Amino acid sequence: MKIRRGPSEPEVRKLLAEAELPASDLSPELLEHFFACGPADAPEGVVGLEIYGSVALLRSLAVVAERRGTGCGKALVAEIERHARSEDVTELYLLTTTAERFFARLGYGRLAREEAPEAIRRTQEFTSLCPSSSAFMVKVLSPALVVPSPGTGEE
């Protein structure tokens, strides 16, 4: 499945609107950490990341209805986790009203909102865009595996 970085703002806004997810706080800086799956001219899913040092907020995972269950969502989450690791993120948080079971299957666990790091508590998603009834979840990211290049003699 083709995953690409940097979908356009109109593409992201369209998919988020269709999924009834908030988009009022999208900015060019935030969109730098968005990925899409599917054709460049008609993405079938998007996901984003807000980075705050070693913690980040996974946000806005949206997949068009006809592509759900095909692996697009899982591929996007895997890519955003890789991206988070490359940015030295060690804990990935999210809020969801509809996808708690999906994220639980991917290793995310429920957490009390009171346990959120201060940086996450200050996000618009946490303070105002997502209802207080949203499931708050976290995944501790293992460090990226460093695979030595062939012929380097490293083992």
Coordinates of N, CA and C in Angstrom, one line a residue:
M1 N 0.8 -1.2 0.0 CA 0.0 0.0 0.0 C 0.9 1.2 0.0
K2 N 0.6 2.1 -0.9 CA 1.4 3.4 -1.1 C 1.1 4.4 0.0
I3 N 2.1 4.8 0.8 CA 1.9 5.8 1.8 C 2.8 7.0 1.4
R4 N 2.3 8.2 1.5 CA 3.1 9.3 1.1 C 2.9 10.4 2.2
R5 N 4.0 11.2 2.3 CA 4.0 12.3 3.3 C 3.5 13.5 2.6
G6 N 2.8 14.4 3.4 CA 2.4 15.7 3.0 C 1.2 15.8 2.1
P7 N 0.1 15.2 2.4 CA -1.1 15.4 1.6 C -1.5 16.9 1.7
S8 N -2.2 17.3 0.7 CA -2.6 18.8 0.7 C -3.6 19.0 1.7
E9 N -3.7 20.3 2.1 CA -4.7 20.7 3.1 C -6.1 20.4 2.7
P10 N -6.5 20.7 1.4 CA -7.8 20.4 1.0 C -8.1 18.9 1.1
E11 N -7.1 18.0 0.7 CA -7.3 16.6 0.8 C -7.6 16.1 2.3
V12 N -6.8 16.7 3.2 CA -6.9 16.3 4.6 C -8.2 16.8 5.1
R13 N -8.6 18.1 4.9 CA -9.8 18.6 5.4 C -11.0 17.8 4.9
K14 N -11.0 17.4 3.6 CA -12.1 16.6 3.0 C -12.3 15.3 3.7
L15 N -11.2 14.6 3.9 CA -11.3 13.3 4.6 C -11.7 13.4 6.1
L16 N -11.2 14.4 6.7 CA -11.6 14.6 8.1 C -13.0 15.0 8.3
A17 N -13.5 15.8 7.3 CA -14.9 16.2 7.4 C -15.8 15.0 7.1
E18 N -15.4 14.1 6.2 CA -16.2 12.9 5.9 C -16.2 12.0 7.1
A19 N -15.2 12.0 7.9 CA -15.1 11.2 9.1 C -15.6 11.9 10.4
E20 N -16.1 13.1 10.2 CA -16.5 13.9 11.3 C -15.5 14.1 12.4
L21 N -14.3 14.4 11.9 CA -13.1 14.6 12.8 C -12.8 16.1 12.8
P22 N -12.3 16.7 13.9 CA -12.0 18.1 13.9 C -10.8 18.5 13.0
A23 N -10.9 19.7 12.4 CA -9.9 20.1 11.5 C -9.6 21.6 11.7
S24 N -10.3 22.3 12.6 CA -10.2 23.7 12.8 C -8.9 24.2 13.2
D25 N -8.1 23.3 13.8 CA -6.7 23.7 14.2 C -5.6 23.4 13.3
L26 N -5.9 22.9 12.1 CA -4.9 22.5 11.1 C -4.1 23.7 10.7
S27 N -2.8 23.5 10.6 CA -1.9 24.6 10.2 C -0.9 24.0 9.3
P28 N -0.2 24.8 8.5 CA 0.9 24.3 7.6 C 1.9 23.5 8.4
E29 N 2.3 24.0 9.6 CA 3.3 23.3 10.4 C 2.8 21.9 10.8
L30 N 1.5 21.8 11.2 CA 0.9 20.5 11.6 C 0.8 19.6 10.4
L31 N 0.5 20.1 9.3 CA 0.3 19.3 8.1 C 1.7 18.7 7.6
E32 N 2.8 19.2 8.1 CA 4.1 18.6 7.7 C 4.2 17.2 8.3
H33 N 3.5 16.9 9.3 CA 3.5 15.6 9.9 C 2.3 14.8 9.6
F34 N 1.7 14.9 8.4 CA 0.6 14.1 8.0 C 1.0 13.2 6.8
F35 N 0.4 12.1 6.8 CA 0.6 11.1 5.8 C -0.7 10.6 5.2
A36 N -0.7 10.1 3.9 CA -1.9 9.7 3.2 C -1.6 8.3 2.6
C37 N -2.7 7.6 2.4 CA -2.6 6.3 1.6 C -3.5 6.5 0.4
G38 N -3.1 5.7 -0.6 CA -3.9 5.7 -1.8 C -3.4 6.7 -2.9
P39 N -4.1 6.9 -3.9 CA -3.6 7.7 -5.0 C -3.4 9.1 -4.6
A40 N -2.4 9.8 -5.2 CA -2.0 11.2 -4.8 C -3.2 12.1 -5.1
D41 N -3.9 11.8 -6.2 CA -5.0 12.8 -6.5 C -6.3 12.4 -5.8
A42 N -6.4 11.3 -5.1 CA -7.6 11.0 -4.4 C -7.3 10.1 -3.2
P43 N -6.6 10.7 -2.1 CA -6.2 9.8 -1.0 C -7.4 9.1 -0.4
E44 N -7.1 7.9 0.2 CA -8.2 7.1 0.8 C -8.1 7.1 2.3
G45 N -7.0 7.7 2.8 CA -6.9 7.8 4.3 C -5.8 8.8 4.6
V46 N -5.9 9.3 5.8 CA -4.9 10.2 6.3 C -4.7 10.0 7.8
V47 N -3.5 10.4 8.3 CA -3.2 10.4 9.7 C -2.2 11.5 10.0
G48 N -2.2 12.1 11.2 CA -1.3 13.2 11.5 C -0.7 13.0 12.9
L49 N 0.3 13.8 13.2 CA 1.1 13.7 14.4 C 1.4 15.1 14.9
E50 N 1.1 15.4 16.2 CA 1.6 16.6 16.8 C 2.7 16.2 17.8
I51 N 3.9 16.8 17.6 CA 5.1 16.4 18.3 C 5.4 17.4 19.4
Y52 N 5.6 17.0 20.6 CA 6.0 17.8 21.7 C 7.2 17.1 22.5
G53 N 8.3 17.3 21.9 CA 9.5 16.6 22.5 C 9.4 15.1 22.4
S54 N 9.5 14.4 23.5 CA 9.5 13.0 23.5 C 8.0 12.4 23.5
V55 N 7.0 13.2 23.5 CA 5.6 12.7 23.5 C 5.0 13.4 22.2
A56 N 4.0 12.7 21.7 CA 3.2 13.2 20.6 C 1.8 12.7 20.6
L57 N 1.0 13.4 19.9 CA -0.4 13.1 19.8 C -0.7 12.6 18.4
L58 N -1.1 11.4 18.3 CA -1.6 10.8 17.0 C -3.0 11.4 16.8
R59 N -3.2 12.0 15.7 CA -4.5 12.6 15.5 C -5.0 12.4 14.0
S60 N -6.3 12.4 13.9 CA -6.9 12.5 12.6 C -6.8 11.3 11.7
L61 N -6.8 10.1 12.3 CA -6.8 9.0 11.4 C -8.2 8.8 10.8
A62 N -8.2 9.0 9.5 CA -9.5 8.9 8.8 C -9.3 8.1 7.5
V63 N -10.2 7.1 7.3 CA -10.1 6.3 6.1 C -11.5 6.3 5.5
V64 N -11.6 6.5 4.1 CA -12.9 6.5 3.5 C -13.6 5.2 3.7
A65 N -14.9 5.3 3.9 CA -15.7 4.1 4.3 C -15.4 2.9 3.4
E66 N -15.3 3.0 2.1 CA -15.2 1.9 1.2 C -13.8 1.2 1.3
R67 N -12.8 1.9 2.0 CA -11.5 1.3 2.1 C -11.2 0.8 3.5
R68 N -12.2 0.9 4.4 CA -12.0 0.4 5.8 C -11.9 -1.1 5.7
G69 N -11.0 -1.7 6.5 CA -10.9 -3.1 6.6 C -9.9 -3.6 5.5
T70 N -9.3 -2.8 4.8 CA -8.3 -3.2 3.7 C -6.9 -3.0 4.1
G71 N -6.6 -2.5 5.3 CA -5.3 -2.3 5.8 C -4.7 -0.9 5.7
C72 N -5.5 0.0 5.1 CA -5.1 1.4 5.0 C -4.8 2.0 6.3
G73 N -5.7 1.8 7.2 CA -5.6 2.4 8.6 C -4.4 1.9 9.3
K74 N -4.2 0.5 9.3 CA -3.1 -0.1 9.9 C -1.8 0.4 9.3
A75 N -1.7 0.5 8.0 CA -0.5 1.0 7.3 C -0.2 2.4 7.7
L76 N -1.2 3.3 7.8 CA -1.0 4.6 8.2 C -0.5 4.7 9.7
V77 N -1.1 3.9 10.6 CA -0.6 4.0 12.0 C 0.8 3.5 12.0
A78 N 1.2 2.4 11.3 CA 2.5 1.9 11.3 C 3.5 3.0 10.8
E79 N 3.1 3.7 9.7 CA 4.0 4.8 9.2 C 4.1 5.9 10.2
I80 N 3.0 6.3 10.8 CA 3.1 7.4 11.8 C 3.9 7.0 13.0
E81 N 3.9 5.8 13.4 CA 4.7 5.3 14.5 C 6.2 5.3 14.1
R82 N 6.5 4.9 12.8 CA 7.9 5.0 12.3 C 8.4 6.5 12.3
H83 N 7.5 7.3 11.8 CA 7.8 8.8 11.8 C 8.1 9.3 13.2
A84 N 7.2 8.9 14.1 CA 7.4 9.4 15.5 C 8.7 8.9 16.1
R85 N 9.1 7.7 15.8 CA 10.4 7.2 16.3 C 11.5 8.0 15.7
S86 N 11.4 8.3 14.4 CA 12.5 9.1 13.8 C 12.6 10.5 14.3
E87 N 11.5 10.9 15.0 CA 11.5 12.2 15.6 C 11.8 12.1 17.1
D88 N 12.3 10.9 17.6 CA 12.6 10.7 19.0 C 11.5 10.7 19.9
V89 N 10.3 10.4 19.4 CA 9.1 10.3 20.3 C 9.1 8.9 20.9
T90 N 8.9 8.9 22.2 CA 8.8 7.6 23.0 C 7.4 7.2 23.4
E91 N 6.5 8.2 23.5 CA 5.1 7.9 23.9 C 4.2 8.6 22.9
L92 N 3.3 7.8 22.4 CA 2.3 8.3 21.4 C 0.9 8.2 22.1
Y93 N 0.2 9.3 22.1 CA -1.1 9.4 22.8 C -2.2 9.7 21.7
L94 N -3.4 9.4 22.0 CA -4.5 9.7 21.1 C -5.8 9.8 21.9
L95 N -6.8 10.4 21.3 CA -8.1 10.5 21.8 C -9.0 10.0 20.7
T96 N -10.0 9.1 21.1 CA -10.9 8.6 20.1 C -12.3 8.4 20.7
T97 N -13.3 8.6 19.9 CA -14.7 8.3 20.3 C -15.2 7.1 19.6
T98 N -14.5 6.6 18.5 CA -15.1 5.5 17.7 C -14.1 4.4 17.4
A99 N -12.8 4.6 17.7 CA -11.8 3.6 17.2 C -11.0 2.9 18.4
E100 N -11.6 2.9 19.6 CA -10.8 2.3 20.7 C -10.4 0.9 20.5
R101 N -11.3 0.1 20.0 CA -10.9 -1.3 19.7 C -9.8 -1.5 18.6
F102 N -9.9 -0.7 17.6 CA -8.9 -0.7 16.5 C -7.6 -0.4 17.1
F103 N -7.5 0.7 17.9 CA -6.2 1.0 18.4 C -5.7 0.1 19.5
A104 N -6.6 -0.5 20.3 CA -6.2 -1.5 21.3 C -5.5 -2.7 20.6
R105 N -6.1 -3.1 19.4 CA -5.5 -4.2 18.6 C -4.1 -3.9 18.2
L106 N -3.7 -2.6 18.1 CA -2.4 -2.2 17.6 C -1.5 -1.8 18.8
G107 N -1.9 -2.2 20.0 CA -1.0 -2.0 21.1 C -1.2 -0.8 22.0
Y108 N -2.3 0.0 21.7 CA -2.5 1.1 22.5 C -3.4 0.7 23.7
G109 N -3.1 1.3 24.9 CA -3.9 1.0 26.1 C -4.6 2.3 26.6
R110 N -5.7 2.0 27.2 CA -6.5 3.2 27.8 C -5.8 3.7 29.0
L111 N -5.9 5.0 29.2 CA -5.2 5.8 30.2 C -6.2 6.8 30.7
A112 N -6.2 7.1 32.0 CA -7.0 8.2 32.6 C -6.5 9.5 32.0
R113 N -7.4 10.4 31.7 CA -7.0 11.7 31.1 C -6.1 12.5 32.1
E114 N -6.3 12.2 33.4 CA -5.5 12.9 34.4 C -4.0 12.6 34.3
E115 N -3.7 11.4 33.7 CA -2.4 11.0 33.5 C -1.7 11.5 32.3
A116 N -2.4 12.4 31.5 CA -1.8 12.9 30.3 C -0.6 13.8 30.6
P117 N 0.5 13.8 29.9 CA 1.6 14.7 30.1 C 1.1 16.1 29.8
E118 N 1.7 17.1 30.4 CA 1.3 18.5 30.3 C 1.2 19.0 28.9
A119 N 2.2 18.6 28.0 CA 2.2 19.0 26.6 C 1.0 18.5 25.9
I120 N 0.5 17.3 26.2 CA -0.7 16.8 25.6 C -1.9 17.4 26.1
R121 N -1.9 17.7 27.4 CA -3.1 18.4 28.0 C -3.3 19.8 27.4
R122 N -2.3 20.4 26.9 CA -2.4 21.8 26.3 C -2.9 21.8 24.9
T123 N -2.9 20.6 24.2 CA -3.4 20.6 22.8 C -4.8 21.0 22.7
Q124 N -5.2 21.5 21.5 CA -6.6 21.9 21.3 C -7.4 20.6 21.2
E125 N -6.9 19.5 20.7 CA -7.6 18.2 20.7 C -8.0 17.9 22.1
F126 N -7.1 18.0 23.0 CA -7.4 17.5 24.4 C -8.3 18.5 25.1
T127 N -8.0 19.8 25.0 CA -8.7 20.8 25.7 C -10.1 21.1 25.2
S128 N -10.3 21.1 23.9 CA -11.6 21.6 23.4 C -12.2 20.8 22.2
L129 N -11.4 20.2 21.4 CA -11.9 19.7 20.1 C -12.5 18.3 20.3
C130 N -12.0 17.5 21.2 CA -12.5 16.1 21.5 C -13.3 16.1 22.8
P131 N -14.4 15.5 22.8 CA -15.2 15.5 24.0 C -14.5 14.8 25.2
S132 N -14.9 15.2 26.4 CA -14.3 14.6 27.6 C -14.6 13.1 27.7
S133 N -15.6 12.6 26.9 CA -16.0 11.2 27.0 C -15.1 10.4 26.0
S134 N -14.2 11.0 25.3 CA -13.3 10.3 24.4 C -12.4 9.4 25.2
A135 N -12.1 8.2 24.6 CA -11.1 7.3 25.2 C -9.7 8.0 25.0
F136 N -8.9 8.0 26.0 CA -7.6 8.5 26.0 C -6.6 7.3 26.0
M137 N -5.8 7.2 25.0 CA -4.9 6.0 24.9 C -3.5 6.4 24.7
V138 N -2.6 5.4 25.0 CA -1.2 5.6 24.9 C -0.5 4.4 24.4
K139 N 0.6 4.5 23.7 CA 1.5 3.4 23.3 C 2.9 3.9 23.5
V140 N 3.7 3.1 24.3 CA 5.1 3.4 24.4 C 5.8 2.8 23.2
L141 N 6.5 3.6 22.5 CA 7.2 3.2 21.3 C 8.6 2.6 21.6
S142 N 8.8 1.4 21.1 CA 10.2 0.9 21.3 C 11.1 1.6 20.4
P143 N 12.4 1.7 20.7 CA 13.3 2.5 19.8 C 13.4 1.8 18.4
A144 N 13.6 2.6 17.4 CA 13.8 2.0 16.1 C 14.9 1.1 16.1
L145 N 14.7 0.0 15.4 CA 15.8 -1.0 15.3 C 16.9 -0.5 14.3
V146 N 18.1 -0.6 14.7 CA 19.2 -0.2 13.9 C 19.7 -1.4 13.2
V147 N 19.6 -1.5 11.9 CA 20.1 -2.6 11.2 C 21.4 -2.2 10.5
P148 N 22.5 -2.9 10.8 CA 23.7 -2.5 10.2 C 23.7 -2.8 8.7
S149 N 24.4 -1.9 7.9 CA 24.5 -2.1 6.5 C 25.3 -3.3 6.2
P150 N 25.0 -4.1 5.2 CA 25.8 -5.3 4.8 C 27.3 -4.8 4.5
G151 N 28.2 -5.7 5.0 CA 29.6 -5.4 4.7 C 30.3 -4.4 5.7
T152 N 29.5 -4.0 6.8 CA 30.2 -3.0 7.7 C 30.9 -3.7 8.8
G153 N 30.7 -5.0 8.9 CA 31.4 -5.8 10.0 C 30.7 -5.7 11.3
E154 N 29.6 -4.9 11.4 CA 28.9 -4.7 12.7 C 28.0 -5.9 12.8
E155 N 27.8 -6.4 14.0 CA 26.9 -7.5 14.3 C 25.9 -7.2 15.3

